[in-house]
Amino acid sequence: MKTLKTEIEKRKTFGIISHPDAGKTTLTEKLLLFGGAIQEAGAVKSNKIKKGATSDFMEIERQRGISVATSVLAFDYKGKKINILDTPGHKDFAEDTFRTLTAVDSVIVVIDVAKGVEEQTEKLVEVCRMRKIPMLVFINKLDREGKDGFDLLDEVEQKLGLRVTPLSWPIGMGERFKGIYNLWKKDVLLFSAANKQRISEAVSFDDINSPDLEKMIGTEASETLREELDLIEGIYPAFDAEEYLQGDLQPVFFGSALNNFGVRELLDAFVEIAPNPLPKETDKRLIEPIEKDFSGFVFKIHANMDPKHRDRLAFVKVVSGKFERNKNYLHVRLGKKLKFSSPSAFFADKKEIIEESYPGDIVGLHDTGNFRIGDTLTEGEEMQFKGIPSFSPEHFRYVNNMDPLRAKQFEKGIDQLMDEGVAQLFTMEFNNRKIIGTVGALQFEVIEYRLEHEYNAKVSYEHVSIHRACWVEVEDERSEEFKDFLRVKQKYLARDKYQQLVFLADSAFTIQMTRDKYPSVKLHFSSEF
Ligand code: G4P
């Protein structure tokens, strides 16, 4: 029977994070193949921004199309309903990825065996680590020469700050890659480079010293494997599901996504150990998925690809209860009841209207401008989900409206693009000038292009020397120290979209000096503190 409890227990919602090119798209596709959600390889389009895309706007538009299609990919496997949330790997879209990570219950980190831990992976894993999100690590491209397994695990521990334990172990690598020993199930899976497929069903080895191992992989490889397994037992902690769920231990798997090797082992472990939808904090209390009343939050907004239709798609993660079509829900920030006649769900690359949804699911809601990233929907309770902060942008520019007759379009366009989270807007306190802050330089061109094509507004940018946006927190707004801060720094103070006070510092040195001079004024690099 379908109950809230059984539906919650069926669901596993996760994201795959990696540096571009490590194999995220390939792995996603293989997972969908196993789930029977797609029939052939090549069906999942890569959402990579190709090099040189900065000047190629068709490319950006194409990417937007793909990113709607691949925002959520759902499939069934072994009685579980699995939702993969897409996370752009390109660093200019890192903010998008950070926000998507607020909607996942666990992640799989993909690492290229030859390249090891790369920059983008470091940043994303740091966010997951801080939030204690359970993580599995998949070391990919074992069919190629790469780094030694132990060196890689060291690198993962040191650069990513993780505490790892291998659950599978490669037998050789590149040309000599023979297969994988599954430490969890205690079996060997053989790889054949010739047909690039598994050549055997896994063969069990309760006793790794059995001479049958030699028959399968030869004397040399057997000896090496036994030595390495000994070492592993000595160095790494035993797998403990509870520690993994607490974010304190990260199991590592090896394989080759392209060759379909080691992927099923990863998936089988995933469905067994990955968490079901987790509770989430609000400004009032912790919300448990099993609560009868529906609640959820918007983590992504996607503008319509057709500029003639201004409606957008808001992606809502269901946190608790059952979401139903045509039922009235409270939009907490606006204090307004809304109902949705055509909520959609995503299944592989298809989108369809649904009647109901459960915790862990992502619902797409048509929106005519009511939603902002971070908005909460409930059955009436006034609460706001936490943990969807804005981070300080890295690039800043003044933005000017070039056509005074189109001021309205300009304002509306900027407003809506900011709601979508394309960039952040800061309005200077002393002269009301607008400054746009972005994570990557690419966004400025996206904004200019979209304002012109979707809102008929022309903009120009102007250089402004800002190093970081610091959100200001102060205990006593009437203190002399704070008044002095406001007076001295008035030319550097702005309001963000939520009217929070922000100090736009021109250098790291200024931030330090300001902290020293005004110890009671706290400066934060993120909007939630
Ligand atoms: P991404 O989404 O993380 O950016 O990576 P993606 O899956 O697109 O993979 C990047 C490249 O790595 C692709 O090659 C892909 O075929 C290759 N790749 C993925 N998994 C493996 C693997 O296990 N072994 C080997 N040898 N290669 C792998 P490409 O040439 O950039 O793209 P394509 O033309 O093949 O699509």
Coordinates of C-alpha atoms and ligand atoms in Angstrom, one line a residue:
M1 CA 0.0 0.0 0.0
K2 CA 1.2 3.5 -0.8
T3 CA 1.8 5.4 2.4
L4 CA 3.8 8.5 3.1
K5 CA 6.3 6.2 5.0
T6 CA 6.7 3.7 2.2
E7 CA 7.1 6.5 -0.4
I8 CA 9.8 8.2 1.7
E9 CA 11.7 4.9 2.1
K10 CA 11.7 4.4 -1.6
R11 CA 13.3 7.7 -2.4
K12 CA 17.0 8.6 -2.8
T13 CA 17.8 12.1 -4.1
F14 CA 21.4 12.9 -4.9
G15 CA 23.8 14.9 -7.0
I16 CA 27.0 14.0 -8.8
I17 CA 29.8 16.5 -8.4
S18 CA 33.1 16.6 -10.3
H19 CA 35.5 18.8 -12.1
P20 CA 34.5 19.1 -15.8
D21 CA 35.6 16.1 -17.8
A22 CA 36.0 13.7 -15.0
G23 CA 33.0 11.7 -16.3
K24 CA 29.9 13.0 -14.6
T25 CA 27.7 12.9 -17.7
T26 CA 29.0 9.4 -18.7
L27 CA 28.3 8.1 -15.2
T28 CA 24.8 9.7 -15.1
E29 CA 24.1 8.0 -18.4
K30 CA 25.2 4.6 -17.2
L31 CA 23.1 4.9 -14.1
L32 CA 20.1 5.7 -16.2
L33 CA 20.9 2.7 -18.4
F34 CA 20.9 0.4 -15.4
G35 CA 17.7 1.9 -14.3
G36 CA 16.2 1.2 -17.7
A37 CA 15.3 4.9 -17.9
I38 CA 17.1 5.2 -21.3
Q39 CA 17.8 2.5 -23.8
E40 CA 21.1 3.6 -25.4
A41 CA 24.2 5.5 -24.6
G42 CA 24.4 9.1 -25.8
A43 CA 20.9 9.9 -24.7
V44 CA 22.0 12.3 -21.9
K45 CA 23.3 15.4 -23.4
S46 CA 26.4 16.9 -21.9
N47 CA 25.7 20.2 -20.2
K48 CA 29.3 21.2 -20.6
I49 CA 30.0 24.8 -21.6
K50 CA 32.5 24.3 -24.3
K51 CA 35.6 26.4 -24.4
G52 CA 35.2 29.7 -26.1
A53 CA 31.5 29.8 -25.3
T54 CA 31.8 33.3 -23.9
S55 CA 31.3 34.9 -27.2
D56 CA 28.9 32.3 -28.5
F57 CA 25.4 33.1 -27.4
M58 CA 23.7 30.3 -29.3
E59 CA 25.8 28.0 -27.2
I60 CA 24.6 29.6 -24.0
E61 CA 21.0 29.3 -25.2
R62 CA 21.6 25.7 -26.1
Q63 CA 23.0 25.1 -22.7
R64 CA 19.9 26.6 -21.1
G65 CA 17.8 24.2 -23.0
I66 CA 19.8 21.2 -22.0
S67 CA 20.0 22.3 -18.4
V68 CA 16.2 22.3 -18.2
A69 CA 16.1 18.8 -19.7
T70 CA 18.7 17.5 -17.4
S71 CA 17.8 19.4 -14.2
V72 CA 16.4 16.3 -12.7
L73 CA 16.8 12.8 -14.0
A74 CA 14.7 10.2 -12.2
F75 CA 14.8 6.4 -12.5
D76 CA 13.8 3.3 -10.7
Y77 CA 16.2 0.7 -9.5
K78 CA 15.7 -2.3 -7.2
G79 CA 12.4 -0.9 -6.0
K80 CA 13.9 2.5 -5.2
K81 CA 13.0 5.8 -6.9
I82 CA 16.2 7.6 -7.5
N83 CA 16.4 11.3 -8.4
I84 CA 19.6 12.7 -9.8
L85 CA 19.9 16.5 -9.6
D86 CA 22.1 18.0 -12.2
T87 CA 25.0 20.1 -11.0
P88 CA 26.8 22.2 -13.6
G89 CA 30.6 21.5 -13.4
H90 CA 31.6 24.8 -15.1
K91 CA 33.0 27.1 -12.5
D92 CA 31.1 30.2 -13.7
F93 CA 27.9 28.3 -12.6
A94 CA 29.2 27.2 -9.3
E95 CA 26.6 29.2 -7.4
D96 CA 23.9 27.2 -9.2
T97 CA 25.6 24.0 -8.1
F98 CA 25.9 25.2 -4.5
R99 CA 22.1 25.9 -4.5
T100 CA 21.3 22.5 -6.0
L101 CA 23.4 20.9 -3.2
T102 CA 20.8 22.3 -0.7
A103 CA 18.3 19.9 -2.3
V104 CA 20.3 16.7 -2.3
D105 CA 20.4 14.1 0.4
S106 CA 23.7 12.7 -0.6
V107 CA 26.3 13.1 -3.3
I108 CA 28.7 11.0 -5.5
V109 CA 32.0 12.6 -6.1
V110 CA 33.7 11.6 -9.5
I111 CA 37.4 11.8 -9.7
D112 CA 39.6 11.2 -12.8
V113 CA 42.2 8.6 -12.0
A114 CA 44.9 10.4 -13.9
K115 CA 44.1 13.9 -12.8
G116 CA 43.3 13.2 -9.2
V117 CA 41.6 15.9 -7.1
E118 CA 40.9 19.0 -9.2
E119 CA 40.0 22.6 -8.2
Q120 CA 36.3 22.5 -8.8
T121 CA 35.9 19.2 -6.9
E122 CA 37.7 20.8 -3.9
K123 CA 35.3 23.7 -3.8
L124 CA 32.2 21.6 -4.1
V125 CA 33.3 18.9 -1.7
E126 CA 34.1 21.6 0.9
V127 CA 30.4 22.8 0.8
C128 CA 29.2 19.2 1.2
R129 CA 31.6 18.5 4.0
M130 CA 30.5 21.6 5.9
R131 CA 26.9 20.5 5.6
K132 CA 27.8 16.9 6.5
I133 CA 26.2 15.6 3.4
P134 CA 27.0 11.8 3.0
M135 CA 29.4 11.3 0.1
L136 CA 30.5 8.3 -2.0
V137 CA 33.6 8.7 -4.1
F138 CA 34.0 7.1 -7.6
I139 CA 37.4 7.1 -9.1
N140 CA 36.9 6.9 -12.8
K141 CA 38.7 6.0 -16.1
L142 CA 40.6 3.0 -14.6
D143 CA 41.0 1.8 -18.2
R144 CA 43.7 4.5 -18.5
E145 CA 47.0 4.9 -16.8
G146 CA 46.6 7.0 -13.7
K147 CA 47.8 7.6 -10.2
D148 CA 48.5 4.8 -7.8
G149 CA 45.4 3.8 -5.7
F150 CA 47.0 4.6 -2.4
D151 CA 48.4 7.9 -3.6
L152 CA 44.9 8.8 -4.8
L153 CA 43.3 8.0 -1.5
D154 CA 46.0 10.1 0.2
E155 CA 45.2 13.0 -2.1
V156 CA 41.4 12.7 -1.5
E157 CA 42.1 12.7 2.3
Q158 CA 44.4 15.7 2.2
K159 CA 43.0 17.9 -0.5
L160 CA 39.3 17.2 0.2
G161 CA 39.6 16.7 4.0
L162 CA 37.7 13.4 3.8
R163 CA 38.1 10.3 5.8
V164 CA 38.0 7.5 3.3
T165 CA 37.7 3.8 3.1
P166 CA 37.9 1.8 -0.2
L167 CA 34.9 -0.5 -0.8
S168 CA 36.4 -1.6 -4.1
W169 CA 40.0 -1.9 -5.2
P170 CA 41.5 -2.0 -8.7
I171 CA 43.5 -4.9 -9.9
G172 CA 46.0 -3.2 -12.1
M173 CA 45.4 -0.1 -14.2
G174 CA 45.4 1.1 -17.8
E175 CA 46.8 -1.6 -20.0
R176 CA 47.2 -4.0 -17.1
F177 CA 43.7 -3.3 -15.7
K178 CA 42.3 -6.7 -14.9
G179 CA 39.2 -5.9 -12.8
I180 CA 38.0 -4.9 -9.4
Y181 CA 38.0 -6.6 -6.1
N182 CA 34.8 -5.6 -4.2
L183 CA 35.8 -5.4 -0.6
W184 CA 32.2 -5.1 0.5
K185 CA 30.8 -8.2 -1.2
K186 CA 34.2 -10.0 -1.2
D187 CA 34.1 -10.8 -4.9
V188 CA 36.2 -10.2 -8.0
L189 CA 34.8 -8.7 -11.2
L190 CA 36.9 -9.2 -14.3
F191 CA 37.4 -6.6 -17.1
S192 CA 38.2 -7.3 -20.7
A193 CA 39.7 -4.5 -22.7
A194 CA 38.9 -6.4 -25.9
N195 CA 35.2 -6.0 -25.8
K196 CA 35.3 -3.3 -23.1
Q197 CA 32.7 -5.2 -21.1
R198 CA 32.7 -7.2 -18.0
I199 CA 33.5 -10.8 -18.9
S200 CA 32.3 -12.5 -15.8
E201 CA 29.6 -12.2 -13.3
A202 CA 31.3 -11.4 -10.1
V203 CA 33.1 -14.4 -8.6
S204 CA 33.0 -14.6 -4.8
F205 CA 36.1 -14.9 -2.7
D206 CA 35.4 -15.5 0.9
D207 CA 39.0 -16.5 1.2
I208 CA 41.2 -14.2 -0.8
N209 CA 44.1 -16.8 -0.4
S210 CA 42.3 -19.3 -2.5
P211 CA 44.4 -20.5 -5.4
D212 CA 41.4 -19.8 -7.6
L213 CA 42.5 -16.2 -7.6
E214 CA 45.7 -17.1 -9.5
K215 CA 43.6 -18.9 -12.1
M216 CA 41.6 -15.8 -12.7
I217 CA 44.1 -13.0 -12.6
G218 CA 47.6 -14.7 -12.6
T219 CA 50.3 -15.0 -10.0
E220 CA 51.7 -11.5 -10.0
A221 CA 48.4 -9.7 -9.9
S222 CA 47.1 -12.1 -7.1
E223 CA 50.2 -11.4 -4.9
T224 CA 49.9 -7.7 -5.4
L225 CA 46.2 -7.7 -4.7
R226 CA 46.7 -9.7 -1.5
E227 CA 49.4 -7.4 -0.3
E228 CA 47.3 -4.3 -1.1
L229 CA 44.2 -5.7 0.7
D230 CA 46.4 -6.4 3.7
L231 CA 47.6 -2.8 3.6
I232 CA 44.1 -1.5 3.2
E233 CA 42.9 -3.4 6.3
G234 CA 45.8 -2.0 8.3
I235 CA 45.4 1.7 7.2
Y236 CA 41.7 2.4 6.6
P237 CA 38.8 2.2 9.0
A238 CA 36.2 -0.5 8.5
F239 CA 33.1 0.7 6.6
D240 CA 30.4 1.9 9.0
A241 CA 27.1 2.9 7.5
E242 CA 26.2 5.2 10.4
E243 CA 29.5 7.1 10.0
Y244 CA 28.9 7.5 6.3
L245 CA 25.4 8.8 7.0
Q246 CA 26.8 11.3 9.5
G247 CA 29.2 12.6 6.8
D248 CA 32.2 11.3 8.8
L249 CA 33.3 8.5 6.5
Q250 CA 33.4 8.4 2.7
P251 CA 33.5 5.0 0.9
V252 CA 35.5 4.9 -2.3
F253 CA 34.8 2.9 -5.5
F254 CA 36.9 2.4 -8.6
G255 CA 35.8 1.8 -12.1
S256 CA 35.3 3.1 -15.6
A257 CA 32.0 4.8 -16.4
L258 CA 32.7 4.7 -20.2
N259 CA 33.2 1.0 -20.1
N260 CA 30.4 0.3 -17.8
F261 CA 32.8 -1.1 -15.3
G262 CA 32.3 -0.9 -11.5
V263 CA 29.2 1.2 -12.1
R264 CA 26.7 -1.4 -11.0
E265 CA 28.8 -2.1 -7.8
L266 CA 28.6 1.6 -7.1
L267 CA 24.9 1.8 -7.7
D268 CA 24.1 -1.4 -5.6
A269 CA 26.0 0.1 -2.7
F270 CA 24.3 3.4 -3.2
V271 CA 20.8 2.0 -3.1
E272 CA 21.7 0.0 0.0
I273 CA 23.4 2.7 2.1
A274 CA 22.5 6.2 0.7
P275 CA 20.0 8.1 2.9
N276 CA 16.3 8.5 2.3
P277 CA 15.1 12.1 2.3
L278 CA 16.5 13.9 5.3
P279 CA 14.9 16.3 7.7
K280 CA 15.6 20.0 7.1
E281 CA 16.0 23.0 9.3
T282 CA 13.8 26.1 9.2
D283 CA 13.9 29.3 11.1
K284 CA 11.3 27.8 13.5
R285 CA 12.0 24.1 13.9
L286 CA 13.3 21.0 12.2
I287 CA 10.9 19.5 9.6
E288 CA 10.8 15.7 9.3
P289 CA 9.8 14.2 5.9
I290 CA 7.2 12.0 7.6
E291 CA 5.2 15.0 8.8
K292 CA 1.7 14.9 7.3
D293 CA 1.7 18.5 6.1
F294 CA 3.4 19.3 2.8
S295 CA 6.4 21.7 2.9
G296 CA 9.1 22.4 0.3
F297 CA 11.4 25.0 -1.0
V298 CA 12.5 26.5 -4.3
F299 CA 16.2 25.8 -5.1
K300 CA 16.3 26.6 -8.8
I301 CA 14.3 28.8 -11.2
H302 CA 14.5 28.4 -14.9
A303 CA 13.3 31.0 -17.4
N304 CA 11.3 30.0 -20.4
M305 CA 13.4 29.5 -23.4
D306 CA 10.8 31.3 -25.5
P307 CA 11.2 35.0 -24.9
K308 CA 7.5 35.6 -25.8
H309 CA 6.4 33.6 -22.8
R310 CA 7.7 35.1 -19.6
D311 CA 6.7 32.2 -17.4
R312 CA 9.3 30.3 -15.6
L313 CA 9.7 26.9 -14.0
A314 CA 10.4 26.9 -10.3
F315 CA 12.0 23.7 -9.0
V316 CA 10.7 22.7 -5.6
K317 CA 12.2 20.0 -3.4
V318 CA 9.5 18.3 -1.4
V319 CA 10.7 18.2 2.2
S320 CA 7.7 16.8 4.1
G321 CA 4.2 15.4 3.5
K322 CA 2.4 14.9 0.2
F323 CA 2.3 17.6 -2.5
E324 CA -0.9 17.6 -4.5
R325 CA -2.0 19.2 -7.7
N326 CA -4.7 22.0 -7.4
K327 CA -4.3 22.3 -3.6
N328 CA -3.8 25.6 -2.0
Y329 CA -0.4 26.2 -0.5
L330 CA 1.0 29.1 1.4
H331 CA 3.9 31.0 -0.2
V332 CA 5.4 32.1 3.1
R333 CA 7.4 35.2 1.9
L334 CA 4.5 36.7 0.1
G335 CA 1.9 35.5 2.6
K336 CA -0.2 34.4 -0.3
K337 CA -2.1 31.2 -1.1
L338 CA -1.2 29.7 -4.4
K339 CA -2.4 26.5 -6.2
F340 CA -0.8 24.8 -9.1
S341 CA -2.8 23.2 -11.9
S342 CA 0.1 21.7 -13.9
P343 CA 2.9 20.7 -11.6
S344 CA 5.4 18.6 -13.4
A345 CA 7.8 15.8 -12.5
F346 CA 10.8 14.5 -14.4
F347 CA 11.5 11.1 -15.6
A348 CA 14.8 10.6 -17.4
D349 CA 14.5 13.2 -20.1
K350 CA 10.7 13.5 -20.0
K351 CA 8.6 15.9 -18.1
E352 CA 5.0 15.1 -17.2
I353 CA 2.1 16.6 -15.2
I354 CA 1.7 14.8 -11.9
E355 CA -1.1 14.6 -9.3
E356 CA 1.1 14.1 -6.2
S357 CA 4.7 14.1 -5.1
Y358 CA 6.6 12.9 -2.0
P359 CA 9.6 13.9 0.1
G360 CA 12.8 13.7 -2.0
D361 CA 10.9 14.5 -5.2
I362 CA 11.4 17.6 -7.3
V363 CA 8.3 19.3 -8.6
G364 CA 8.4 21.8 -11.4
L365 CA 5.9 24.7 -10.9
H366 CA 5.0 27.2 -13.6
D367 CA 5.6 30.6 -12.2
T368 CA 4.7 34.0 -13.5
G369 CA 7.1 35.9 -11.2
N370 CA 6.1 34.8 -7.6
F371 CA 9.1 32.8 -6.8
R372 CA 12.6 33.5 -5.8
I373 CA 15.3 31.0 -4.9
G374 CA 14.9 30.0 -1.3
D375 CA 11.1 30.5 -1.1
T376 CA 9.2 28.2 1.1
L377 CA 5.8 26.6 0.4
T378 CA 3.7 25.1 3.3
E379 CA 0.2 24.1 4.2
G380 CA -0.1 27.2 6.3
E381 CA 2.7 27.2 8.8
E382 CA 4.8 30.3 8.7
M383 CA 8.4 29.1 8.5
Q384 CA 11.3 29.5 6.2
F385 CA 13.8 26.8 5.2
K386 CA 17.4 27.7 6.0
G387 CA 20.6 26.9 4.3
I388 CA 20.2 28.6 0.9
P389 CA 22.6 31.4 1.3
S390 CA 24.1 33.7 -1.3
F391 CA 27.9 33.7 -1.4
S392 CA 30.1 36.7 -2.1
P393 CA 30.5 37.1 -5.8
E394 CA 33.9 37.3 -7.3
H395 CA 33.3 39.8 -10.1
F396 CA 31.5 43.1 -9.8
R397 CA 30.4 45.8 -12.3
Y398 CA 28.2 48.8 -12.3
V399 CA 25.2 48.2 -14.6
N400 CA 23.6 51.1 -16.5
N401 CA 20.4 51.3 -18.4
M402 CA 21.2 52.7 -21.8
D403 CA 17.7 53.6 -22.9
P404 CA 15.8 55.9 -20.5
L405 CA 12.5 55.1 -22.2
R406 CA 12.9 51.4 -21.3
A407 CA 13.6 51.9 -17.6
K408 CA 10.7 49.6 -16.7
Q409 CA 11.9 46.8 -18.9
F410 CA 15.4 47.2 -17.5
E411 CA 14.2 47.1 -13.8
K412 CA 11.9 44.1 -14.5
G413 CA 14.6 42.2 -16.4
I414 CA 17.2 42.7 -13.8
D415 CA 14.8 41.8 -11.1
Q416 CA 13.7 38.6 -12.7
L417 CA 17.2 37.5 -13.7
M418 CA 18.3 38.0 -10.1
D419 CA 15.3 35.9 -8.8
E420 CA 16.6 33.2 -11.0
G421 CA 19.9 33.5 -9.3
V422 CA 21.9 34.3 -12.5
A423 CA 23.8 36.9 -10.5
Q424 CA 23.4 39.1 -7.4
L425 CA 22.3 42.7 -7.3
F426 CA 23.6 45.3 -4.8
T427 CA 22.1 48.8 -4.7
M428 CA 24.5 51.4 -3.3
E429 CA 23.2 53.2 -0.2
F430 CA 24.4 56.7 -1.0
N431 CA 23.5 57.1 -4.7
N432 CA 21.2 54.1 -5.6
R433 CA 23.5 52.9 -8.3
K434 CA 23.2 49.2 -9.2
I435 CA 26.1 46.8 -9.0
I436 CA 25.9 43.3 -10.3
G437 CA 28.0 40.6 -8.8
T438 CA 28.7 37.2 -10.4
V439 CA 30.7 34.1 -9.7
G440 CA 32.1 34.0 -13.3
A441 CA 32.8 36.6 -16.0
L442 CA 30.5 34.6 -18.4
Q443 CA 27.3 35.8 -16.5
F444 CA 27.8 39.4 -17.5
E445 CA 27.4 38.5 -21.1
V446 CA 24.5 36.2 -20.4
I447 CA 22.7 39.0 -18.5
E448 CA 23.4 41.6 -21.3
Y449 CA 22.2 39.1 -24.0
R450 CA 19.1 38.0 -22.1
L451 CA 18.1 41.6 -21.1
E452 CA 18.3 42.6 -24.7
H453 CA 16.5 39.5 -26.2
E454 CA 13.9 38.8 -23.5
Y455 CA 13.2 42.3 -22.0
N456 CA 14.2 44.6 -24.8
A457 CA 16.5 46.5 -22.6
K458 CA 20.0 47.6 -23.4
V459 CA 22.7 47.8 -20.7
S460 CA 26.3 48.9 -20.3
Y461 CA 28.7 47.9 -17.7
E462 CA 31.3 50.0 -15.9
H463 CA 34.3 48.9 -14.0
V464 CA 34.1 49.0 -10.2
S465 CA 36.9 48.0 -7.9
I466 CA 35.4 45.6 -5.4
H467 CA 37.1 42.6 -3.9
R468 CA 34.4 40.9 -1.9
A469 CA 30.8 41.5 -0.7
C470 CA 30.6 41.2 3.1
W471 CA 27.2 40.8 4.8
V472 CA 27.1 43.0 7.9
E473 CA 25.9 41.7 11.3
V474 CA 25.8 43.9 14.3
E475 CA 24.5 43.3 17.8
D476 CA 23.6 46.9 18.7
E477 CA 22.6 49.1 15.8
R478 CA 22.6 52.1 18.0
S479 CA 26.1 51.7 19.2
E480 CA 28.6 54.6 18.6
E481 CA 30.9 52.1 16.9
F482 CA 28.3 51.0 14.4
K483 CA 27.3 54.6 13.7
D484 CA 30.9 55.5 13.0
F485 CA 31.2 52.4 10.7
L486 CA 28.1 53.6 8.7
R487 CA 29.5 57.1 8.4
V488 CA 33.1 56.2 7.5
K489 CA 32.1 53.4 5.1
Q490 CA 29.0 55.0 3.6
K491 CA 30.4 55.0 0.0
Y492 CA 31.0 51.3 0.2
L493 CA 27.7 50.2 1.7
A494 CA 24.9 48.6 -0.3
R495 CA 21.7 46.6 0.1
D496 CA 21.2 43.2 -1.4
K497 CA 18.0 42.0 -2.9
Y498 CA 16.6 41.1 0.5
Q499 CA 17.5 44.6 1.9
Q500 CA 20.4 43.1 4.0
L501 CA 23.3 45.5 4.6
V502 CA 26.4 44.7 2.6
F503 CA 29.9 46.2 2.8
L504 CA 31.6 46.1 -0.6
A505 CA 35.3 46.0 0.3
D506 CA 37.9 46.9 -2.2
S507 CA 40.6 44.6 -0.9
A508 CA 41.4 41.8 1.6
F509 CA 43.5 44.4 3.5
T510 CA 40.4 46.7 3.9
I511 CA 38.4 43.8 5.3
Q512 CA 41.1 43.1 7.9
M513 CA 41.5 46.8 8.8
T514 CA 37.7 47.2 9.2
R515 CA 37.5 44.1 11.3
D516 CA 40.3 45.5 13.6
K517 CA 38.7 48.9 13.8
Y518 CA 35.1 47.8 14.4
P519 CA 35.3 44.5 16.3
S520 CA 31.5 44.6 17.1
V521 CA 30.6 44.8 13.4
K522 CA 30.8 41.2 12.0
L523 CA 31.6 40.8 8.3
H524 CA 30.4 37.6 6.6
F525 CA 31.2 36.2 3.1
S526 CA 27.8 34.6 2.9
S527 CA 24.3 36.0 3.4
E528 CA 23.3 33.4 6.0
F529 CA 25.1 33.6 9.3
Ligands
G4P1 P1 31.8 15.5 -17.4 O1 30.4 15.4 -17.6 O2 32.3 15.2 -16.0 O3 32.4 16.8 -17.9 O4 32.6 14.4 -18.3 P2 32.0 13.5 -19.4 O5 31.2 12.4 -18.9 O6 31.5 14.3 -20.5 O7 33.4 12.8 -19.8 C1 34.5 13.5 -20.3 C2 35.3 12.7 -21.2 O8 35.8 11.5 -20.5 C3 34.5 12.1 -22.4 O9 35.4 12.1 -23.5 C4 34.2 10.7 -21.9 O10 33.9 9.8 -23.0 C5 35.4 10.4 -21.2 N1 35.2 9.3 -20.2 C6 34.3 9.2 -19.3 N2 34.4 8.0 -18.6 C7 35.5 7.4 -19.0 C8 36.2 6.2 -18.7 O11 35.8 5.5 -17.8 N3 37.3 5.9 -19.4 C9 37.8 6.7 -20.4 N4 38.9 6.4 -21.0 N5 37.2 7.9 -20.8 C10 36.1 8.2 -20.1 P3 35.4 13.2 -24.6 O12 36.3 12.7 -25.7 O13 35.7 14.5 -24.0 O14 33.9 13.3 -25.1 P4 33.1 12.4 -26.0 O15 33.4 13.0 -27.4 O16 33.6 11.0 -25.9 O17 31.7 12.6 -25.6

